[in-house]
Coordinates of C-alpha atoms and ligand atoms in Angstrom, one line a residue:
Chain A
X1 CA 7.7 2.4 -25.1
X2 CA 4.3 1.6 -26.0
X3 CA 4.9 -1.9 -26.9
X4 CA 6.8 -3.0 -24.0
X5 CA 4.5 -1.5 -21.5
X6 CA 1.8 -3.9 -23.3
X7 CA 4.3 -6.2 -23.9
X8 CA 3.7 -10.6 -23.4
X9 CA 3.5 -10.5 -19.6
X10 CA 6.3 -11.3 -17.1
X11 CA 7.2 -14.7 -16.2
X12 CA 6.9 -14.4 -12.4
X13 CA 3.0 -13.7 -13.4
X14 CA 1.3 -17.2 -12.6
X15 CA -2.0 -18.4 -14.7
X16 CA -5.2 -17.6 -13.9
X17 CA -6.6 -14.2 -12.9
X18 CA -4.3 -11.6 -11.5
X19 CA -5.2 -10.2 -7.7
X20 CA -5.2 -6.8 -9.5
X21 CA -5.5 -5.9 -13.0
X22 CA -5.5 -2.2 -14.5
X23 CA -6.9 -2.5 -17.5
X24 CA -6.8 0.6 -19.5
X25 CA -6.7 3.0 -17.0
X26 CA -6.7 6.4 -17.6
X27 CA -6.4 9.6 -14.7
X28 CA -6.1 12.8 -15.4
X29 CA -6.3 16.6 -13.7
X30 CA -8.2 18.4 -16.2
X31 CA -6.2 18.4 -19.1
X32 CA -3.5 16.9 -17.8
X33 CA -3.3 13.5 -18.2
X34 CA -1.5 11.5 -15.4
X35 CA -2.2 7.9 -16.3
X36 CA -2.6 7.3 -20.1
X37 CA -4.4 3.8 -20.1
X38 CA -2.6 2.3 -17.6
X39 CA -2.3 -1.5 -18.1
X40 CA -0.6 -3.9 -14.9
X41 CA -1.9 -7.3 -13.8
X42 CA -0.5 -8.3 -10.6
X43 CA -0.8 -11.9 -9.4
X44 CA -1.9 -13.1 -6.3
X45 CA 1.0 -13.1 -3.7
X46 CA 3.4 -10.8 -5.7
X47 CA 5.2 -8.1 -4.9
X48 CA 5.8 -5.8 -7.3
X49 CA 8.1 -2.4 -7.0
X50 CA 6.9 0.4 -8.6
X51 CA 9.8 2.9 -9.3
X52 CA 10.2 6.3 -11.1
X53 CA 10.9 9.4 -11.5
X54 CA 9.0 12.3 -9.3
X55 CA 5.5 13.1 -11.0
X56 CA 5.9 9.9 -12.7
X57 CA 2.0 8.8 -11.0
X58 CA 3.6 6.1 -9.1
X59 CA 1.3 7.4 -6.3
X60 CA -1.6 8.1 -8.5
X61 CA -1.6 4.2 -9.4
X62 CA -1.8 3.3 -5.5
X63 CA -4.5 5.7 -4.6
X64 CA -6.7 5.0 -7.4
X65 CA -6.6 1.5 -6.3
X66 CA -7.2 2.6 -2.5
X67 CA -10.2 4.4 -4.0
X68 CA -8.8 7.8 -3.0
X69 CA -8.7 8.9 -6.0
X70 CA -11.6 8.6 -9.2
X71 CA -10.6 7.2 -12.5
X72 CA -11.7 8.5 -15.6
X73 CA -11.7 5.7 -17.4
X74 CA -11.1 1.8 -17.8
X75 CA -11.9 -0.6 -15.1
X76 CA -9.5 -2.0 -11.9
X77 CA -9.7 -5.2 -11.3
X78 CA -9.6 -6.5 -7.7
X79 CA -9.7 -10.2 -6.6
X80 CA -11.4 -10.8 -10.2
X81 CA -14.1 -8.1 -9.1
X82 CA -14.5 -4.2 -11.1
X83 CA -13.2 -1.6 -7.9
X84 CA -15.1 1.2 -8.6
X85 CA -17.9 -0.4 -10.7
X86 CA -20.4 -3.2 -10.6
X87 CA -22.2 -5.6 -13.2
X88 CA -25.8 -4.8 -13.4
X89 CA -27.7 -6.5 -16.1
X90 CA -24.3 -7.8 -17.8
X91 CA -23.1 -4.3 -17.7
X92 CA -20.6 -1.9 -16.0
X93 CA -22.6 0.9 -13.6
X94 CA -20.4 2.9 -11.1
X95 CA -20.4 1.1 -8.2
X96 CA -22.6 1.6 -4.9
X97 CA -21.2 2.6 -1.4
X98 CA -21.5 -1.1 -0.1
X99 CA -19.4 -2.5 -3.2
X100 CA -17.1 0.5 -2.2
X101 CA -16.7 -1.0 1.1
X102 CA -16.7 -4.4 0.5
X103 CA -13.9 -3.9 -2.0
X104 CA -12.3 -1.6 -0.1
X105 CA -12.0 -4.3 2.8
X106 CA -9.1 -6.5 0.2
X107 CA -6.9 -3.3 0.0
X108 CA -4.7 -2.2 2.4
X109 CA -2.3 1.1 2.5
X110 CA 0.4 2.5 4.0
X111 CA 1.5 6.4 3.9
X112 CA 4.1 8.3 3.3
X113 CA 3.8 10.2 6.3
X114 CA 2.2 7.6 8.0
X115 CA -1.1 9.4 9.3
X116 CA -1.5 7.7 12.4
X117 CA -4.4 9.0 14.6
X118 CA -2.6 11.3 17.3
X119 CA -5.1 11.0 19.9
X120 CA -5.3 7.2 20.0
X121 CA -2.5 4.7 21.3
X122 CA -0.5 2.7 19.3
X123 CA -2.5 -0.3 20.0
X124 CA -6.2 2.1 19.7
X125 CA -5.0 3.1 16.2
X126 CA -5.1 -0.7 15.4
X127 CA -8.2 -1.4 17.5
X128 CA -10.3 1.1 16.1
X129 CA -11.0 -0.3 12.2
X130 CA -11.2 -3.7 13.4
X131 CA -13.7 -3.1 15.7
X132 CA -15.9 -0.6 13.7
X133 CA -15.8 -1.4 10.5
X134 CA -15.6 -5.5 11.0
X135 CA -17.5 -5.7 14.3
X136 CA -14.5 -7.4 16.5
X137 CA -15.3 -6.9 20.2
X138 CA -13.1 -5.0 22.3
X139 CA -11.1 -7.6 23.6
X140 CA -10.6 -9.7 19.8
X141 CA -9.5 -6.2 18.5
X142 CA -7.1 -5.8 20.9
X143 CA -5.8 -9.2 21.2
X144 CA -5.1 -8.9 17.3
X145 CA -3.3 -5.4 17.5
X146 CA -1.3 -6.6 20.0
X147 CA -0.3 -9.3 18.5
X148 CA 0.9 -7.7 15.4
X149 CA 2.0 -5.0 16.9
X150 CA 4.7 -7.6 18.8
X151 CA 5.0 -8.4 15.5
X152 CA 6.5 -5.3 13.8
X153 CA 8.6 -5.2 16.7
X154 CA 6.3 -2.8 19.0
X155 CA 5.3 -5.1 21.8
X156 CA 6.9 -2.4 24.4
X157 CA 5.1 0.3 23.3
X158 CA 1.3 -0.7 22.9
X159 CA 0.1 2.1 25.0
X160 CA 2.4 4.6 23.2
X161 CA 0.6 7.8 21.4
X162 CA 2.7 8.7 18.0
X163 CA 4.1 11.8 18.9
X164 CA 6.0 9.4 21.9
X165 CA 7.3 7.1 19.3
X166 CA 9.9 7.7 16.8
X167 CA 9.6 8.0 12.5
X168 CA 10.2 4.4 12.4
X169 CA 8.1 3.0 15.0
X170 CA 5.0 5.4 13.9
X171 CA 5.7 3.7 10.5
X172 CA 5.4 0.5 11.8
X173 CA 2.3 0.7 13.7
X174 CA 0.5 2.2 10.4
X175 CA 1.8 -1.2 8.9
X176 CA 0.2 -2.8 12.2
X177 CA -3.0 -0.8 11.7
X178 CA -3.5 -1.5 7.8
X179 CA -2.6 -5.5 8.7
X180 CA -5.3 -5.8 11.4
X181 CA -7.7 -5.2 8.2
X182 CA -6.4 -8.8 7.2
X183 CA -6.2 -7.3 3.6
X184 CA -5.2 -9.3 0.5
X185 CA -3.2 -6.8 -0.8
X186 CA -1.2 -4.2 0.8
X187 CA 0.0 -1.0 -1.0
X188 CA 3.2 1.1 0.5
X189 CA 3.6 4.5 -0.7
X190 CA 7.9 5.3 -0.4
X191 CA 7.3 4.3 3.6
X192 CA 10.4 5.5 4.3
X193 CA 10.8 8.4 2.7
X194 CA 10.0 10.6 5.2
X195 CA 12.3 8.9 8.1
X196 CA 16.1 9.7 9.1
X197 CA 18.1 7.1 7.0
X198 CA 19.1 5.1 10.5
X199 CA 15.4 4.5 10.9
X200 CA 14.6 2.5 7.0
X201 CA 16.2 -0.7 8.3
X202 CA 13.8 -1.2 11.2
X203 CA 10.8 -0.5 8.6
X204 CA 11.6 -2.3 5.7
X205 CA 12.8 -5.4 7.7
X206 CA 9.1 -5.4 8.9
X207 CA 7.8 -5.4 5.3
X208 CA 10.8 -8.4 4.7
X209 CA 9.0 -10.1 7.2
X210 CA 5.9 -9.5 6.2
X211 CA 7.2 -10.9 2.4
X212 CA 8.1 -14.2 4.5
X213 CA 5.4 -14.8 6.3
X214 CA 2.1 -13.7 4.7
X215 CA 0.1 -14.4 2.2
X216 CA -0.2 -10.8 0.8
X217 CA -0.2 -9.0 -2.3
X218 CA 2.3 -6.2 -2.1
X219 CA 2.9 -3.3 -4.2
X220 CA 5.3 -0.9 -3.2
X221 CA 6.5 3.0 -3.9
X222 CA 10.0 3.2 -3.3
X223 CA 13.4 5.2 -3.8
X224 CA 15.2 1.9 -2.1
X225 CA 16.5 0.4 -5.0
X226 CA 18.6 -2.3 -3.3
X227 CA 15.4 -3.3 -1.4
X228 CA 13.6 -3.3 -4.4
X229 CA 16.2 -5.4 -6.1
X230 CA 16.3 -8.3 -3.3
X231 CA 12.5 -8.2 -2.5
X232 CA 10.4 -7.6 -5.5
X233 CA 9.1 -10.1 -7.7
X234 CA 8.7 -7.7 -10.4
X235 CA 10.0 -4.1 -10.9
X236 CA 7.7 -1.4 -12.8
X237 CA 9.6 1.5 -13.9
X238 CA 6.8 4.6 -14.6
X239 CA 7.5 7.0 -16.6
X240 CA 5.6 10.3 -18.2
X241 CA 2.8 8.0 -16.5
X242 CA 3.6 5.0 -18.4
X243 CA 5.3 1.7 -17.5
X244 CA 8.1 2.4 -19.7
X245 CA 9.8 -1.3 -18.6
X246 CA 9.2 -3.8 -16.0
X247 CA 10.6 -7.2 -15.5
X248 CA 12.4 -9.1 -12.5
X249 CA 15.0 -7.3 -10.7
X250 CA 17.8 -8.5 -11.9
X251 CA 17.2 -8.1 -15.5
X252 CA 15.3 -4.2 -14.9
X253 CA 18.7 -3.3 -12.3
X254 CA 21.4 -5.6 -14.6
X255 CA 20.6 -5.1 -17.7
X256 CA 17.7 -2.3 -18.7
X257 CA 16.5 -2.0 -22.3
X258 CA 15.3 1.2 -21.8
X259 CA 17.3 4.6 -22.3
X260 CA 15.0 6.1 -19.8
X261 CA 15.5 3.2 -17.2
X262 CA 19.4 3.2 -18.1
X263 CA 19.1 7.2 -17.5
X264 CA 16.9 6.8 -14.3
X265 CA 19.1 4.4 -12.7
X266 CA 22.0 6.2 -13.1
X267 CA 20.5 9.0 -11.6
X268 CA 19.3 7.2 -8.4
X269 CA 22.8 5.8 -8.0
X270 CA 24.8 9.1 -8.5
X271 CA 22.4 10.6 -5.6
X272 CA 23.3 7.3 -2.9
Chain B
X1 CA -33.5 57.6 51.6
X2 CA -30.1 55.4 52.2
X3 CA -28.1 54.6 48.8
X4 CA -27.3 50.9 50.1
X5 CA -29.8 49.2 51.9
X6 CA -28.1 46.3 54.2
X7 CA -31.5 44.1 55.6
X8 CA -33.5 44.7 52.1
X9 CA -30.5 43.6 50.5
X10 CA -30.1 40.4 52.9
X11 CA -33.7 40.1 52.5
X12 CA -34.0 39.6 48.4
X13 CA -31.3 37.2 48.3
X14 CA -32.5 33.9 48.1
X15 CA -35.1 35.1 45.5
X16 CA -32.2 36.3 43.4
X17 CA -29.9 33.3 44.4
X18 CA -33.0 30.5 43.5
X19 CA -33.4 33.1 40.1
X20 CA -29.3 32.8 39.3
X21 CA -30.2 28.9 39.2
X22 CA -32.9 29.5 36.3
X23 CA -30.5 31.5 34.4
X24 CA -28.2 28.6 34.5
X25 CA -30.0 26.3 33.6
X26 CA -31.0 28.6 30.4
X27 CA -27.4 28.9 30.0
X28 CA -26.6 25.1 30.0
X29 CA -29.7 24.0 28.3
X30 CA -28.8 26.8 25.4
X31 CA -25.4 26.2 25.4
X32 CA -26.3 22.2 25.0
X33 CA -28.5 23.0 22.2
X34 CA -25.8 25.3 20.5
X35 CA -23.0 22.8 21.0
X36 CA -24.5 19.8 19.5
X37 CA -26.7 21.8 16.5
X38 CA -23.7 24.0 16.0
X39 CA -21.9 20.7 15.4
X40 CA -24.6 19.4 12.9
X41 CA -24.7 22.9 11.0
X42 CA -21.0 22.8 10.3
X43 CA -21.0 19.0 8.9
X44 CA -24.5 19.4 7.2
X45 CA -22.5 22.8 6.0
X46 CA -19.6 21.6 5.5
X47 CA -19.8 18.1 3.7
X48 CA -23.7 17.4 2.7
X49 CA -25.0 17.4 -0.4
X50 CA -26.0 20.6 -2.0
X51 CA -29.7 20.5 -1.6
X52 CA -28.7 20.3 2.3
X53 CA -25.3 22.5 2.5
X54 CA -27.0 25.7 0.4
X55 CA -30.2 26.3 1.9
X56 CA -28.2 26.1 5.4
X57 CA -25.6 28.5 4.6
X58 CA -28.2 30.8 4.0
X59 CA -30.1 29.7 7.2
X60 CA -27.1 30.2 9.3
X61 CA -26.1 33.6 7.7
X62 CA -30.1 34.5 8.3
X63 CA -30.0 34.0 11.9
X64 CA -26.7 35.2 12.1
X65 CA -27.7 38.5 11.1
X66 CA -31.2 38.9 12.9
X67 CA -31.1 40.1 16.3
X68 CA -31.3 37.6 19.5
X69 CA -34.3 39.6 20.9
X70 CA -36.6 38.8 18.1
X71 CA -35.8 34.8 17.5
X72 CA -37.2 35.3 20.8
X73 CA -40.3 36.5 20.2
X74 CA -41.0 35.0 17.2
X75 CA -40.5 31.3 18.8
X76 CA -42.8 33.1 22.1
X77 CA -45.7 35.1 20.4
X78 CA -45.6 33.8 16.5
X79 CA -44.5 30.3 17.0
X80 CA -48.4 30.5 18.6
X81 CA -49.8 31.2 15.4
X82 CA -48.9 28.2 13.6
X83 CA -49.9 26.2 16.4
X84 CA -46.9 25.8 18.4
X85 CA -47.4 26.6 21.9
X86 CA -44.2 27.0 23.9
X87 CA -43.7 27.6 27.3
X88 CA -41.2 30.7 28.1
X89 CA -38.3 29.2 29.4
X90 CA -38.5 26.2 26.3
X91 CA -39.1 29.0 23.8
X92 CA -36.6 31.3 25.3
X93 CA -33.7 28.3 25.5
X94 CA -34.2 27.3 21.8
X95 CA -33.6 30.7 20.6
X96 CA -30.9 30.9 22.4
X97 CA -29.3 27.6 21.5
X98 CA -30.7 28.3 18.1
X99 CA -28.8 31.4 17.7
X100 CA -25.5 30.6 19.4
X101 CA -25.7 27.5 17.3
X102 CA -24.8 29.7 14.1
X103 CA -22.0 30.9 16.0
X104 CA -20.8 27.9 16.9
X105 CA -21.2 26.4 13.5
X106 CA -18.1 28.6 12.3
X107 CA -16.0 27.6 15.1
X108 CA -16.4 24.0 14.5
X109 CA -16.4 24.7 10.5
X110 CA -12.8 26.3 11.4
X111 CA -11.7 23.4 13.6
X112 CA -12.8 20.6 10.6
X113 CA -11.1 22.4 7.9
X114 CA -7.8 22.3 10.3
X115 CA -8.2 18.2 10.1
X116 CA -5.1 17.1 7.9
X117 CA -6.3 15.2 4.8
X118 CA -4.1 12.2 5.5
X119 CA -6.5 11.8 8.8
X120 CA -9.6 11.4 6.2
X121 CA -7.6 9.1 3.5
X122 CA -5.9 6.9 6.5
X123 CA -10.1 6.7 7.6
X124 CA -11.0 5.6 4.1
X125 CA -8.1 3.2 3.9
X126 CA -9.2 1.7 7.1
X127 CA -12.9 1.4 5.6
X128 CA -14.6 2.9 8.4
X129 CA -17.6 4.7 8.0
X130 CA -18.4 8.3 7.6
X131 CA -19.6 8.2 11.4
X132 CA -17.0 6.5 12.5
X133 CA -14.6 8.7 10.7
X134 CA -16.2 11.9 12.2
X135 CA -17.0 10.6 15.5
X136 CA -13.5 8.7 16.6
X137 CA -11.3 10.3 14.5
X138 CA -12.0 13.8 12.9
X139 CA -14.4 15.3 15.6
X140 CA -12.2 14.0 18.8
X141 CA -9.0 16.1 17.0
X142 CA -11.2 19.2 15.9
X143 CA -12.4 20.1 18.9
X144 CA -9.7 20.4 21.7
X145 CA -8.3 23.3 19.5
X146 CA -11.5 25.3 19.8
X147 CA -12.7 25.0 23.3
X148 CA -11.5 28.8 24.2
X149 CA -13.5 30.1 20.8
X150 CA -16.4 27.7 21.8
X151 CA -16.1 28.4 25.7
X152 CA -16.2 32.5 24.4
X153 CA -19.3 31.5 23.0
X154 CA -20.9 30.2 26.0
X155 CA -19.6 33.1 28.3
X156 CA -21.5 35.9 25.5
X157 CA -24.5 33.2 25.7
X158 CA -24.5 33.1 29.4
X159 CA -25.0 37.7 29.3
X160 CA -27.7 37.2 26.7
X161 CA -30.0 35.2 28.9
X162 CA -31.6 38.4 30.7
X163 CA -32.7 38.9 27.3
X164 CA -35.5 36.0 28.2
X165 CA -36.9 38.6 30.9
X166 CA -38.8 40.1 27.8
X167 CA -41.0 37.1 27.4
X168 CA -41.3 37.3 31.5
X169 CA -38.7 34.2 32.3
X170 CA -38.3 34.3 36.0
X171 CA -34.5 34.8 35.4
X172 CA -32.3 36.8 37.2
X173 CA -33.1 40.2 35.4
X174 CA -36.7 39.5 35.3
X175 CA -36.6 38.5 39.1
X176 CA -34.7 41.7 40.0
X177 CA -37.6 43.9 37.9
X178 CA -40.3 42.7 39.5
X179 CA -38.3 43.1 43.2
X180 CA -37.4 47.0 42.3
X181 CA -40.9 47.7 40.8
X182 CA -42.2 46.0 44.0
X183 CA -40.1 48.1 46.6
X184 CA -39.4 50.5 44.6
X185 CA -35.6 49.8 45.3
X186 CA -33.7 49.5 41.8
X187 CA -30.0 50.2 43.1
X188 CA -29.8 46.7 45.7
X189 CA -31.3 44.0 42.9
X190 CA -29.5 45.7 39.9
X191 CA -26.6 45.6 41.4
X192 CA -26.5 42.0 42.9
X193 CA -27.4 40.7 39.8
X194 CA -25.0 42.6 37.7
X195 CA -22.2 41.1 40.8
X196 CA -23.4 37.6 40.5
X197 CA -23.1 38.0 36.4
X198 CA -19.2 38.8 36.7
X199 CA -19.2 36.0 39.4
X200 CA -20.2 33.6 37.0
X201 CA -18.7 34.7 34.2
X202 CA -14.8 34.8 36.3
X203 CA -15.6 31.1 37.1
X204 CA -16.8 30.3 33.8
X205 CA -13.6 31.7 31.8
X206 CA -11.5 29.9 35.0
X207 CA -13.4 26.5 34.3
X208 CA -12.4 26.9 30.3
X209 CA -9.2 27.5 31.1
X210 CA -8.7 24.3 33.0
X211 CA -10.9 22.4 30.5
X212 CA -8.2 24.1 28.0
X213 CA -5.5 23.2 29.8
X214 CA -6.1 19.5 30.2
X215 CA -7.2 19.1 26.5
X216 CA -3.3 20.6 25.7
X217 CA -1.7 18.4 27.9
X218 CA -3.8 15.6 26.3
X219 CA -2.5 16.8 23.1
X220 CA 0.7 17.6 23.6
X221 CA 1.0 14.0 24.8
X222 CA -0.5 12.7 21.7
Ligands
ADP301 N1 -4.7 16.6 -6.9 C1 -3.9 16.9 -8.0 N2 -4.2 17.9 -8.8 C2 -3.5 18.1 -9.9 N3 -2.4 17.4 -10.2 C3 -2.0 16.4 -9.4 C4 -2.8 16.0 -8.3 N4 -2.2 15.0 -7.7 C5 -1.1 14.7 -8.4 N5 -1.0 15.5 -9.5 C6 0.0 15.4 -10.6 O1 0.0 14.1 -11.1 C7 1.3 13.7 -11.4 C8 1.6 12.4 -10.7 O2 1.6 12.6 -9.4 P1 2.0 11.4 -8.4 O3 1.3 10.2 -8.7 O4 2.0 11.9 -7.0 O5 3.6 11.2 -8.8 P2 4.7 10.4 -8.1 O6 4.2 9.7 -6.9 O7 5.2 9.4 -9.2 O8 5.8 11.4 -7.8 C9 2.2 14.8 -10.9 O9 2.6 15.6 -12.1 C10 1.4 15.7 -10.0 O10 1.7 17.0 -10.1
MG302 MG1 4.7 9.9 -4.9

């Protein structure tokens, strides 16, 4: 398993230096290791699916790179910068709370349960980052809510609180909060998982559209194999916190190479 | 000698009425202090670093467990000592904020532990800054939920101030001494002020209720 996880890199991986690159990440909870040096370069305006089994650390991967959660040990790459490090005199010390930030400011993430502030609006929740943390005035932060929250769809419902709007919608205006960040790369944690299956259409059309028409660096957490299939460039099957194979769809869905993936994909299909 | 006297009564009034004003501004002027370094006390508890969060825990649990009456005369006769002259009332209204400030301190510790963590990860997500993240997001939800503990608070506050008569604040317990050692007439001031104490107090449980209320319905929509 070993060797293909380290394996010559896949061809929808461009020259030059990825977007984000784990190199030799390691995480674990004590003893127990979740991430056993962890090694995934993602180019600049791919979208790579990240699939698994439950405990696998597909999570773990996305909130070490959100910084929400420490690594203990290699380095994260982001935009050709160390994450949670900075060079100091040639070498690697941990990094301040202004590299934080400014790193921080490239990454954008979407939740599983969305976590939408419940006392702002749909179109405050996307006001509020913009204008404290990049220093938009009022009426620049909400002319760029507004507009993207028209476009995921949400141009009715701007002065909406969450608990008015449905699974789908709240999801969407998380995706319309993290966008008004203008991050390079956007990280989705199974966003639909926790929505009533006539409600995963209207989100991951957003995310289609979002695929079409910006310039982002996705990666993506998902169950939604068939989505995965037609929208990823690249699919990373984790495993016992591993990347036990990864290639384009069609060869990681047509024809796997690994028993795990073969036994994993049977699985998924059995269940839909 | 009559029990109830109708014209002395009539006639101590408006001392005891301009006196009730005195005793709410120690009240509001407390309660402000309480409120806003209760506040500070439960962050500074709560999420500072331990050179901050351990000598205030044992601060807090200090005052906590010291009676009211002698913060008061400590920050009136001792403060002195070092230097510090304070007039009553100022002396009197910091111990009183000081004190229901520990009180408060657990409430709002309470109401920040109730914050979901997804509320703090979405804040670090968005990149905003740790006062940003407590002042828009995390404080705004952890309060509404503890207005009836915190309004409790300023209710027992509010029955503590003739406490401030010991260091001779013209309050309304201090005002109705002096009129019954005066006259020689305890049962008329005593009782007026004990009346305009429930007064206050109904209207002040009324006003948190309806402070309640509208924070629910602001919730409820949210
Ligand atoms: N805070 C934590 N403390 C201890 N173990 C954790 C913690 N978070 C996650 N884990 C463990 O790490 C493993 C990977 O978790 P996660 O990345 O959430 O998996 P996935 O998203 O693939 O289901 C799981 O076995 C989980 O139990
Ligand atoms: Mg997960």
């Amino acid at each position: 398993m070993t060797d293909i996880a380290k394996g010559p890199a896949p061809a929808a991986a461009p020259t030059g230096s990825p977007m984000v690159r784990f190199d030799q990440v390691t995480k674990s909870y004590g003893a127990f290791v979740v991430l056993d040096q962890l090694e995934l370069d993602v180019a600049a305006g791919e979208k790579v699916a990240i699939i698994g089994p439950s405990g696998s650390g597909k999570t773990t991967v996305l909130r070490m790179l959100m910084t929400l959660e420490p690594i203990n040990g290699g380095v994260i790459w982001v935009d050709g910068e160390p994450l949670t490090s900075m060079r100091r005199n040639g070498a690697l010390v941990p990094a301040d709370a202004r590299h934080l930030r400014r790193m921080r400011g490239k990454i954008g993430m979407v939740f599983q349960h969305f976590n939408l502030f419940p006392h702002m609006t749909a179109l405050k929740n996307c006001m509020e980052a913009p204008c404290t943390v990049l220093g938009l005035s009022k009426a620049e932060s909400e002319a760029r809510g507004r507009e993207l929250l028209v476009m995921v769809g949400l141009g009715d419902k701007l002065q909406h609180y969450p608990a008015q709007l449905s699974g789908g919608q709240q999801q969407r205006v998380a995706i319309a909060r993290a966008l008004a960040m203008r991050p390079k790369v956007m990280l989705f944690d199974e966003v639909t998982s926790a929505l009533d299956p006539e409600l995963v259409g209207e989100v991951l059309n957003v995310i289609r559209k979002l695929g079409a028409e910006l310039d982002l660096t996705m990666l993506m957490v998902t169950h939604q194999m068939g989505f995965a299939k037609e929208f990823a460039d690249r699919v990373c099957f984790f495993y016992g916190g591993k990347i036990c194979e990864q290639g384009p769809p069609a060869k990681l869905f047509g024809s796997p190479e690994n028993e795990r993936t073969r036994q994993f994909l049977r699985a998924v299909l059995e269940a839909t | 000698m009559k029990f109830w006297d109708w014209p002395f009564t009539f006639e101590i009034l408006p001392m005891l009425a301009w006196a009730s004003l005195v005793t709410l501004e120690a009240t509001i002027l407390g309660f402000a202090i309480a409120a806003v370094l209760g506040l500070a006390f439960a962050i500074g508890r709560m999420f500072g670093p331990a050179w901050l969060s351990v000598p205030l825990a044992g601060f807090i649990e200090f005052i906590r467990s010291t009676p009211l009456l002698i913060q008061i005369f400590f920050l009136f006769f001792v403060f002195p000592e070092f230097g510090i002259s304070l007039p009553a009332m100022t002396a009197g209204v910091m111990a009183l904020g000081l004190h229901y400030a520990t009180y408060c301190s657990e409430v709002y510790r309470a109401g920040l532990a109730n914050i979901a963590r997804g509320q703090w990860e979405a804040c670090t997500a968005l990149n905003l800054t740790a006062f940003h993240t407590f002042r828009d997001v995390i404080i705004p939800q952890a309060i509404p939920p503890i207005v009836p503990a915190l309004g409790n608070y300023f209710v027992a506050l509010f029955k503590d101030t003739p406490l401030l008569s010991a260091i001779a604040v013209l309050e309304l317990m201090q005002t109705a001494k002096i009129i019954g050692s005066d006259n020689f007439r305890y049962t008329e001031p005593i009782t007026i002020v004990g009346l305009i104490f429930l007064i206050f107090s109904l209207a002040a449980a009324g006003l948190i209720r309806l402070v309640e209320m509208r924070l629910n319905r602001r919730i409820r929509r949210a």
